[in-house]
PDB file of N, CA and C in Angstrom:
ATOM      1  N   MET A  12      21.203  33.807 -32.174  1.00 46.00           N
ATOM      2  CA  MET A  12      22.644  33.515 -32.210  1.00 46.00           C
ATOM      3  C   MET A  12      23.077  33.317 -33.652  1.00 46.00           C
ATOM      4  N   ARG A  13      24.197  33.909 -34.020  1.00 51.00           N
ATOM      5  CA  ARG A  13      24.669  33.836 -35.402  1.00 51.00           C
ATOM      6  C   ARG A  13      25.330  32.494 -35.661  1.00 51.00           C
ATOM      7  N   ARG A  14      25.162  32.025 -36.883  1.00 54.00           N
ATOM      8  CA  ARG A  14      25.795  30.763 -37.277  1.00 54.00           C
ATOM      9  C   ARG A  14      27.265  30.970 -37.543  1.00 54.00           C
ATOM     10  N   PRO A  15      28.072  29.937 -37.425  1.00 59.00           N
ATOM     11  CA  PRO A  15      29.497  30.042 -37.775  1.00 59.00           C
ATOM     12  C   PRO A  15      29.634  30.498 -39.224  1.00 59.00           C
ATOM     13  N   LEU A  16      30.715  31.209 -39.509  1.00 56.00           N
ATOM     14  CA  LEU A  16      30.922  31.789 -40.831  1.00 56.00           C
ATOM     15  C   LEU A  16      30.875  30.719 -41.940  1.00 56.00           C
ATOM     16  N   ARG A  17      31.539  29.594 -41.740  1.00 59.00           N
ATOM     17  CA  ARG A  17      31.568  28.564 -42.769  1.00 59.00           C
ATOM     18  C   ARG A  17      30.150  28.043 -43.042  1.00 59.00           C
ATOM     19  N   SER A  18      29.349  27.920 -41.982  1.00 64.00           N
ATOM     20  CA  SER A  18      27.974  27.483 -42.154  1.00 64.00           C
ATOM     21  C   SER A  18      27.179  28.520 -42.958  1.00 64.00           C
ATOM     22  N   SER A  19      27.445  29.783 -42.730  1.00 64.00           N
ATOM     23  CA  SER A  19      26.771  30.834 -43.494  1.00 64.00           C
ATOM     24  C   SER A  19      27.162  30.775 -44.962  1.00 64.00           C
ATOM     25  N   ILE A  20      28.401  30.485 -45.253  1.00 62.00           N
ATOM     26  CA  ILE A  20      28.861  30.402 -46.648  1.00 62.00           C
ATOM     27  C   ILE A  20      28.146  29.235 -47.325  1.00 62.00           C
ATOM     28  N   HIS A  21      28.050  28.121 -46.652  1.00 63.00           N
ATOM     29  CA  HIS A  21      27.369  26.976 -47.259  1.00 63.00           C
ATOM     30  C   HIS A  21      25.884  27.238 -47.485  1.00 63.00           C
ATOM     31  N   GLU A  22      25.275  28.000 -46.582  1.00 65.00           N
ATOM     32  CA  GLU A  22      23.857  28.378 -46.753  1.00 65.00           C
ATOM     33  C   GLU A  22      23.715  29.298 -47.976  1.00 65.00           C
ATOM     34  N   LEU A  23      24.633  30.235 -48.119  1.00 65.00           N
ATOM     35  CA  LEU A  23      24.619  31.112 -49.290  1.00 65.00           C
ATOM     36  C   LEU A  23      24.772  30.306 -50.575  1.00 65.00           C
ATOM     37  N   MET A  24      25.709  29.369 -50.581  1.00 62.00           N
ATOM     38  CA  MET A  24      25.888  28.495 -51.764  1.00 62.00           C
ATOM     39  C   MET A  24      24.628  27.698 -52.056  1.00 62.00           C
ATOM     40  N   ARG A  25      23.992  27.188 -51.000  1.00 63.00           N
ATOM     41  CA  ARG A  25      22.777  26.400 -51.187  1.00 63.00           C
ATOM     42  C   ARG A  25      21.728  27.231 -51.884  1.00 63.00           C
ATOM     43  N   ARG A  26      21.582  28.476 -51.451  1.00 63.00           N
ATOM     44  CA  ARG A  26      20.591  29.356 -52.065  1.00 63.00           C
ATOM     45  C   ARG A  26      20.927  29.622 -53.524  1.00 63.00           C
ATOM     46  N   ILE A  27      22.183  29.900 -53.808  1.00 59.00           N
ATOM     47  CA  ILE A  27      22.604  30.177 -55.185  1.00 59.00           C
ATOM     48  C   ILE A  27      22.340  28.959 -56.062  1.00 59.00           C
ATOM     49  N   CYS A  28      22.768  27.791 -55.583  1.00 57.00           N
ATOM     50  CA  CYS A  28      22.627  26.577 -56.356  1.00 57.00           C
ATOM     51  C   CYS A  28      21.146  26.252 -56.586  1.00 57.00           C
ATOM     52  N   HIS A  29      20.308  26.579 -55.619  1.00 57.00           N
ATOM     53  CA  HIS A  29      18.872  26.322 -55.740  1.00 57.00           C
ATOM     54  C   HIS A  29      18.284  27.184 -56.856  1.00 57.00           C
ATOM     55  N   LEU A  30      18.861  28.338 -57.121  1.00 50.00           N
ATOM     56  CA  LEU A  30      18.350  29.270 -58.119  1.00 50.00           C
ATOM     57  C   LEU A  30      18.912  29.007 -59.526  1.00 50.00           C
ATOM     58  N   ARG A  31      19.796  28.073 -59.676  1.00 49.00           N
ATOM     59  CA  ARG A  31      20.536  27.924 -60.924  1.00 49.00           C
ATOM     60  C   ARG A  31      19.667  27.643 -62.144  1.00 49.00           C
ATOM     61  N   ASP A  32      18.438  27.173 -61.945  1.00 49.00           N
ATOM     62  CA  ASP A  32      17.576  26.864 -63.096  1.00 49.00           C
ATOM     63  C   ASP A  32      17.161  28.132 -63.842  1.00 49.00           C
ATOM     64  N   ASP A  33      17.111  29.277 -63.176  1.00 48.00           N
ATOM     65  CA  ASP A  33      16.753  30.514 -63.848  1.00 48.00           C
ATOM     66  C   ASP A  33      18.037  31.166 -64.391  1.00 48.00           C
ATOM     67  N   VAL A  34      18.517  30.654 -65.507  1.00 45.00           N
ATOM     68  CA  VAL A  34      19.815  31.038 -66.041  1.00 45.00           C
ATOM     69  C   VAL A  34      19.884  32.537 -66.312  1.00 45.00           C
ATOM     70  N   SER A  35      18.812  33.110 -66.777  1.00 44.00           N
ATOM     71  CA  SER A  35      18.820  34.537 -67.106  1.00 44.00           C
ATOM     72  C   SER A  35      19.069  35.390 -65.862  1.00 44.00           C
ATOM     73  N   CYS A  36      18.688  34.911 -64.716  1.00 45.00           N
ATOM     74  CA  CYS A  36      18.856  35.684 -63.491  1.00 45.00           C
ATOM     75  C   CYS A  36      20.168  35.354 -62.753  1.00 45.00           C
ATOM     76  N   VAL A  37      20.577  34.117 -62.781  1.00 45.00           N
ATOM     77  CA  VAL A  37      21.673  33.741 -61.884  1.00 45.00           C
ATOM     78  C   VAL A  37      22.863  33.127 -62.564  1.00 45.00           C
ATOM     79  N   HIS A  38      23.011  33.328 -63.855  1.00 49.00           N
ATOM     80  CA  HIS A  38      24.163  32.707 -64.556  1.00 49.00           C
ATOM     81  C   HIS A  38      25.470  33.131 -63.896  1.00 49.00           C
ATOM     82  N   ALA A  39      25.672  34.420 -63.723  1.00 54.00           N
ATOM     83  CA  ALA A  39      26.917  34.906 -63.110  1.00 54.00           C
ATOM     84  C   ALA A  39      27.037  34.399 -61.673  1.00 54.00           C
ATOM     85  N   ASP A  40      25.925  34.394 -60.933  1.00 55.00           N
ATOM     86  CA  ASP A  40      25.964  33.964 -59.557  1.00 55.00           C
ATOM     87  C   ASP A  40      26.286  32.468 -59.452  1.00 55.00           C
ATOM     88  N   TRP A  41      25.778  31.700 -60.408  1.00 57.00           N
ATOM     89  CA  TRP A  41      26.084  30.253 -60.401  1.00 57.00           C
ATOM     90  C   TRP A  41      27.567  30.054 -60.639  1.00 57.00           C
ATOM     91  N   ASP A  42      28.140  30.796 -61.586  1.00 59.00           N
ATOM     92  CA  ASP A  42      29.587  30.716 -61.818  1.00 59.00           C
ATOM     93  C   ASP A  42      30.355  31.032 -60.554  1.00 59.00           C
ATOM     94  N   TYR A  43      29.954  32.061 -59.833  1.00 58.00           N
ATOM     95  CA  TYR A  43      30.635  32.445 -58.600  1.00 58.00           C
ATOM     96  C   TYR A  43      30.448  31.374 -57.543  1.00 58.00           C
ATOM     97  N   ALA A  44      29.275  30.744 -57.503  1.00 60.00           N
ATOM     98  CA  ALA A  44      29.049  29.692 -56.527  1.00 60.00           C
ATOM     99  C   ALA A  44      29.985  28.524 -56.767  1.00 60.00           C
ATOM    100  N   VAL A  45      30.222  28.203 -58.032  1.00 62.00           N
ATOM    101  CA  VAL A  45      31.151  27.109 -58.364  1.00 62.00           C
ATOM    102  C   VAL A  45      32.558  27.499 -57.898  1.00 62.00           C
ATOM    103  N   LEU A  46      32.973  28.719 -58.175  1.00 61.00           N
ATOM    104  CA  LEU A  46      34.271  29.190 -57.759  1.00 61.00           C
ATOM    105  C   LEU A  46      34.410  29.219 -56.242  1.00 61.00           C
ATOM    106  N   LEU A  47      33.344  29.638 -55.590  1.00 58.00           N
ATOM    107  CA  LEU A  47      33.338  29.685 -54.129  1.00 58.00           C
ATOM    108  C   LEU A  47      33.475  28.304 -53.542  1.00 58.00           C
ATOM    109  N   ASP A  48      32.771  27.329 -54.119  1.00 61.00           N
ATOM    110  CA  ASP A  48      32.880  25.941 -53.656  1.00 61.00           C
ATOM    111  C   ASP A  48      34.312  25.463 -53.849  1.00 61.00           C
ATOM    112  N   GLU A  49      34.896  25.755 -54.982  1.00 62.00           N
ATOM    113  CA  GLU A  49      36.268  25.330 -55.267  1.00 62.00           C
ATOM    114  C   GLU A  49      37.231  25.957 -54.249  1.00 62.00           C
ATOM    115  N   ALA A  50      37.034  27.245 -53.977  1.00 59.00           N
ATOM    116  CA  ALA A  50      37.903  27.925 -53.024  1.00 59.00           C
ATOM    117  C   ALA A  50      37.773  27.311 -51.619  1.00 59.00           C
ATOM    118  N   LEU A  51      36.558  26.987 -51.239  1.00 58.00           N
ATOM    119  CA  LEU A  51      36.356  26.368 -49.932  1.00 58.00           C
ATOM    120  C   LEU A  51      37.054  25.005 -49.836  1.00 58.00           C
ATOM    121  N   ARG A  52      36.903  24.226 -50.914  1.00 60.00           N
ATOM    122  CA  ARG A  52      37.527  22.913 -50.913  1.00 60.00           C
ATOM    123  C   ARG A  52      39.051  23.002 -50.824  1.00 60.00           C
ATOM    124  N   LYS A  53      39.619  24.038 -51.432  1.00 56.00           N
ATOM    125  CA  LYS A  53      41.080  24.188 -51.424  1.00 56.00           C
ATOM    126  C   LYS A  53      41.541  25.067 -50.251  1.00 56.00           C
ATOM    127  N   ASN A  54      40.587  25.476 -49.408  1.00 43.00           N
ATOM    128  CA  ASN A  54      40.889  26.273 -48.217  1.00 43.00           C
ATOM    129  C   ASN A  54      41.617  27.548 -48.589  1.00 43.00           C
ATOM    130  N   ARG A  55      41.158  28.228 -49.651  1.00 46.00           N
ATOM    131  CA  ARG A  55      41.773  29.459 -50.105  1.00 46.00           C
ATOM    132  C   ARG A  55      40.957  30.675 -49.627  1.00 46.00           C
ATOM    133  N   GLN A  56      41.453  31.846 -49.926  1.00 51.00           N
ATOM    134  CA  GLN A  56      40.743  33.055 -49.542  1.00 51.00           C
ATOM    135  C   GLN A  56      39.486  33.224 -50.377  1.00 51.00           C
ATOM    136  N   TRP A  57      38.325  33.405 -49.759  1.00 55.00           N
ATOM    137  CA  TRP A  57      37.096  33.503 -50.522  1.00 55.00           C
ATOM    138  C   TRP A  57      36.387  34.824 -50.331  1.00 55.00           C
ATOM    139  N   TYR A  58      37.028  35.751 -49.646  1.00 58.00           N
ATOM    140  CA  TYR A  58      36.405  37.072 -49.431  1.00 58.00           C
ATOM    141  C   TYR A  58      36.021  37.738 -50.731  1.00 58.00           C
ATOM    142  N   GLY A  59      36.917  37.769 -51.698  1.00 61.00           N
ATOM    143  CA  GLY A  59      36.632  38.453 -52.958  1.00 61.00           C
ATOM    144  C   GLY A  59      35.481  37.826 -53.728  1.00 61.00           C
ATOM    145  N   LEU A  60      35.325  36.520 -53.649  1.00 60.00           N
ATOM    146  CA  LEU A  60      34.240  35.849 -54.342  1.00 60.00           C
ATOM    147  C   LEU A  60      32.882  36.233 -53.743  1.00 60.00           C
ATOM    148  N   VAL A  61      32.801  36.256 -52.424  1.00 60.00           N
ATOM    149  CA  VAL A  61      31.548  36.644 -51.796  1.00 60.00           C
ATOM    150  C   VAL A  61      31.253  38.108 -52.112  1.00 60.00           C
ATOM    151  N   ARG A  62      32.300  38.930 -52.166  1.00 60.00           N
ATOM    152  CA  ARG A  62      32.127  40.352 -52.505  1.00 60.00           C
ATOM    153  C   ARG A  62      31.539  40.492 -53.903  1.00 60.00           C
ATOM    154  N   GLU A  63      32.042  39.688 -54.832  1.00 62.00           N
ATOM    155  CA  GLU A  63      31.521  39.697 -56.198  1.00 62.00           C
ATOM    156  C   GLU A  63      30.035  39.310 -56.226  1.00 62.00           C
ATOM    157  N   ILE A  64      29.688  38.283 -55.483  1.00 60.00           N
ATOM    158  CA  ILE A  64      28.274  37.874 -55.444  1.00 60.00           C
ATOM    159  C   ILE A  64      27.414  38.991 -54.907  1.00 60.00           C
ATOM    160  N   ALA A  65      27.864  39.645 -53.859  1.00 59.00           N
ATOM    161  CA  ALA A  65      27.093  40.732 -53.269  1.00 59.00           C
ATOM    162  C   ALA A  65      26.908  41.870 -54.237  1.00 59.00           C
ATOM    163  N   GLN A  66      27.930  42.159 -55.057  1.00 59.00           N
ATOM    164  CA  GLN A  66      27.899  43.305 -55.936  1.00 59.00           C
ATOM    165  C   GLN A  66      27.219  43.039 -57.270  1.00 59.00           C
ATOM    166  N   THR A  67      27.226  41.762 -57.727  1.00 58.00           N
ATOM    167  CA  THR A  67      26.739  41.498 -59.065  1.00 58.00           C
ATOM    168  C   THR A  67      25.406  40.744 -59.126  1.00 58.00           C
ATOM    169  N   ALA A  68      24.910  40.280 -57.999  1.00 52.00           N
ATOM    170  CA  ALA A  68      23.647  39.565 -58.045  1.00 52.00           C
ATOM    171  C   ALA A  68      22.595  40.417 -58.695  1.00 52.00           C
ATOM    172  N   ARG A  69      21.940  39.910 -59.683  1.00 52.00           N
ATOM    173  CA  ARG A  69      20.945  40.688 -60.442  1.00 52.00           C
ATOM    174  C   ARG A  69      19.720  40.976 -59.576  1.00 52.00           C
ATOM    175  N   PRO A  70      19.152  42.160 -59.692  1.00 51.00           N
ATOM    176  CA  PRO A  70      18.043  42.577 -58.838  1.00 51.00           C
ATOM    177  C   PRO A  70      16.692  42.018 -59.291  1.00 51.00           C
ATOM    178  N   CYS A  71      16.587  40.748 -59.548  1.00 49.00           N
ATOM    179  CA  CYS A  71      15.279  40.166 -59.855  1.00 49.00           C
ATOM    180  C   CYS A  71      14.787  39.462 -58.601  1.00 49.00           C
ATOM    181  N   GLU A  72      13.521  39.196 -58.531  1.00 46.00           N
ATOM    182  CA  GLU A  72      12.913  38.677 -57.321  1.00 46.00           C
ATOM    183  C   GLU A  72      13.563  37.403 -56.812  1.00 46.00           C
ATOM    184  N   ARG A  73      13.946  36.509 -57.729  1.00 47.00           N
ATOM    185  CA  ARG A  73      14.476  35.216 -57.294  1.00 47.00           C
ATOM    186  C   ARG A  73      15.877  35.348 -56.711  1.00 47.00           C
ATOM    187  N   VAL A  74      16.527  36.492 -56.961  1.00 48.00           N
ATOM    188  CA  VAL A  74      17.909  36.616 -56.472  1.00 48.00           C
ATOM    189  C   VAL A  74      17.967  37.520 -55.234  1.00 48.00           C
ATOM    190  N   THR A  75      16.854  38.183 -54.887  1.00 53.00           N
ATOM    191  CA  THR A  75      16.892  39.123 -53.794  1.00 53.00           C
ATOM    192  C   THR A  75      17.433  38.493 -52.510  1.00 53.00           C
ATOM    193  N   ASP A  76      16.908  37.321 -52.138  1.00 59.00           N
ATOM    194  CA  ASP A  76      17.385  36.686 -50.921  1.00 59.00           C
ATOM    195  C   ASP A  76      18.861  36.318 -51.012  1.00 59.00           C
ATOM    196  N   THR A  77      19.296  35.875 -52.161  1.00 58.00           N
ATOM    197  CA  THR A  77      20.701  35.521 -52.352  1.00 58.00           C
ATOM    198  C   THR A  77      21.582  36.753 -52.181  1.00 58.00           C
ATOM    199  N   ARG A  78      21.172  37.838 -52.826  1.00 61.00           N
ATOM    200  CA  ARG A  78      21.968  39.079 -52.739  1.00 61.00           C
ATOM    201  C   ARG A  78      22.027  39.569 -51.309  1.00 61.00           C
ATOM    202  N   ASP A  79      20.875  39.538 -50.625  1.00 66.00           N
ATOM    203  CA  ASP A  79      20.849  39.986 -49.228  1.00 66.00           C
ATOM    204  C   ASP A  79      21.748  39.093 -48.374  1.00 66.00           C
ATOM    205  N   ALA A  80      21.707  37.786 -48.609  1.00 65.00           N
ATOM    206  CA  ALA A  80      22.546  36.877 -47.836  1.00 65.00           C
ATOM    207  C   ALA A  80      24.016  37.171 -48.102  1.00 65.00           C
ATOM    208  N   ALA A  81      24.338  37.423 -49.347  1.00 66.00           N
ATOM    209  CA  ALA A  81      25.731  37.728 -49.703  1.00 66.00           C
ATOM    210  C   ALA A  81      26.189  39.013 -49.046  1.00 66.00           C
ATOM    211  N   GLN A  82      25.329  40.024 -49.040  1.00 68.00           N
ATOM    212  CA  GLN A  82      25.694  41.301 -48.434  1.00 68.00           C
ATOM    213  C   GLN A  82      25.868  41.155 -46.938  1.00 68.00           C
ATOM    214  N   SER A  83      25.021  40.369 -46.307  1.00 68.00           N
ATOM    215  CA  SER A  83      25.123  40.099 -44.869  1.00 68.00           C
ATOM    216  C   SER A  83      26.425  39.346 -44.570  1.00 68.00           C
ATOM    217  N   LEU A  84      26.693  38.360 -45.375  1.00 64.00           N
ATOM    218  CA  LEU A  84      27.911  37.542 -45.194  1.00 64.00           C
ATOM    219  C   LEU A  84      29.133  38.422 -45.421  1.00 64.00           C
ATOM    220  N   LEU A  85      29.088  39.320 -46.396  1.00 66.00           N
ATOM    221  CA  LEU A  85      30.220  40.221 -46.646  1.00 66.00           C
ATOM    222  C   LEU A  85      30.503  41.051 -45.412  1.00 66.00           C
ATOM    223  N   GLY A  86      29.490  41.525 -44.726  1.00 68.00           N
ATOM    224  CA  GLY A  86      29.690  42.282 -43.485  1.00 68.00           C
ATOM    225  C   GLY A  86      30.379  41.421 -42.441  1.00 68.00           C
ATOM    226  N   ASP A  87      29.960  40.143 -42.317  1.00 65.00           N
ATOM    227  CA  ASP A  87      30.607  39.245 -41.384  1.00 65.00           C
ATOM    228  C   ASP A  87      32.079  39.058 -41.717  1.00 65.00           C
ATOM    229  N   LEU A  88      32.358  38.857 -43.001  1.00 62.00           N
ATOM    230  CA  LEU A  88      33.726  38.620 -43.440  1.00 62.00           C
ATOM    231  C   LEU A  88      34.571  39.845 -43.161  1.00 62.00           C
ATOM    232  N   GLU A  89      34.046  41.035 -43.399  1.00 65.00           N
ATOM    233  CA  GLU A  89      34.811  42.257 -43.129  1.00 65.00           C
ATOM    234  C   GLU A  89      35.155  42.382 -41.656  1.00 65.00           C
ATOM    235  N   ARG A  90      34.199  42.029 -40.775  1.00 65.00           N
ATOM    236  CA  ARG A  90      34.464  42.116 -39.349  1.00 65.00           C
ATOM    237  C   ARG A  90      35.519  41.087 -38.916  1.00 65.00           C
ATOM    238  N   VAL A  91      35.504  39.900 -39.554  1.00 60.00           N
ATOM    239  CA  VAL A  91      36.457  38.861 -39.188  1.00 60.00           C
ATOM    240  C   VAL A  91      37.818  39.157 -39.735  1.00 60.00           C
ATOM    241  N   LEU A  92      37.899  39.643 -40.979  1.00 58.00           N
ATOM    242  CA  LEU A  92      39.182  39.871 -41.617  1.00 58.00           C
ATOM    243  C   LEU A  92      39.853  41.160 -41.196  1.00 58.00           C
ATOM    244  N   ARG A  93      39.112  42.170 -40.807  1.00 62.00           N
ATOM    245  CA  ARG A  93      39.694  43.460 -40.443  1.00 62.00           C
ATOM    246  C   ARG A  93      40.731  43.346 -39.333  1.00 62.00           C
ATOM    247  N   PRO A  94      40.418  42.646 -38.203  1.00 55.00           N
ATOM    248  CA  PRO A  94      41.448  42.532 -37.160  1.00 55.00           C
ATOM    249  C   PRO A  94      42.716  41.838 -37.656  1.00 55.00           C
ATOM    250  N   ARG A  95      42.574  40.850 -38.568  1.00 49.00           N
ATOM    251  CA  ARG A  95      43.748  40.159 -39.071  1.00 49.00           C
ATOM    252  C   ARG A  95      44.603  41.113 -39.910  1.00 49.00           C
ATOM    253  N   ALA A  96      43.968  41.949 -40.719  1.00 49.00           N
ATOM    254  CA  ALA A  96      44.719  42.869 -41.544  1.00 49.00           C
ATOM    255  C   ALA A  96      45.471  43.882 -40.698  1.00 49.00           C
ATOM    256  N   VAL A  97      44.850  44.322 -39.602  1.00 49.00           N
ATOM    257  CA  VAL A  97      45.500  45.284 -38.707  1.00 49.00           C
ATOM    258  C   VAL A  97      46.701  44.672 -38.021  1.00 49.00           C
ATOM    259  N   SER A  98      46.602  43.389 -37.671  1.00 45.00           N
ATOM    260  CA  SER A  98      47.672  42.726 -36.920  1.00 45.00           C
ATOM    261  C   SER A  98      48.859  42.337 -37.783  1.00 45.00           C
ATOM    262  N   LEU A  99      48.697  42.396 -39.132  1.00 44.00           N
ATOM    263  CA  LEU A  99      49.816  41.989 -40.000  1.00 44.00           C
ATOM    264  C   LEU A  99      50.909  42.991 -40.064  1.00 44.00           C
TER     265      LEU A  99
END
């Protein structure tokens, strides 16, 4: 059974924040994690931030799981947001 979307986002952030010590690999991802956290706190649109994480996560071993999680989450977001866009 899939976790709720917000829970998935927090899991993604947890993974990114856990990797922050390897600055050479995750500097950009850490910046995005901070922005994502801010967006969640302000209840703003975070689709673009997750998309950036999925596209820019560096392909080093320590980031592979984070990138995969971001890409999976991006698919979830697209499925959730697509019906809303059609109904507008």
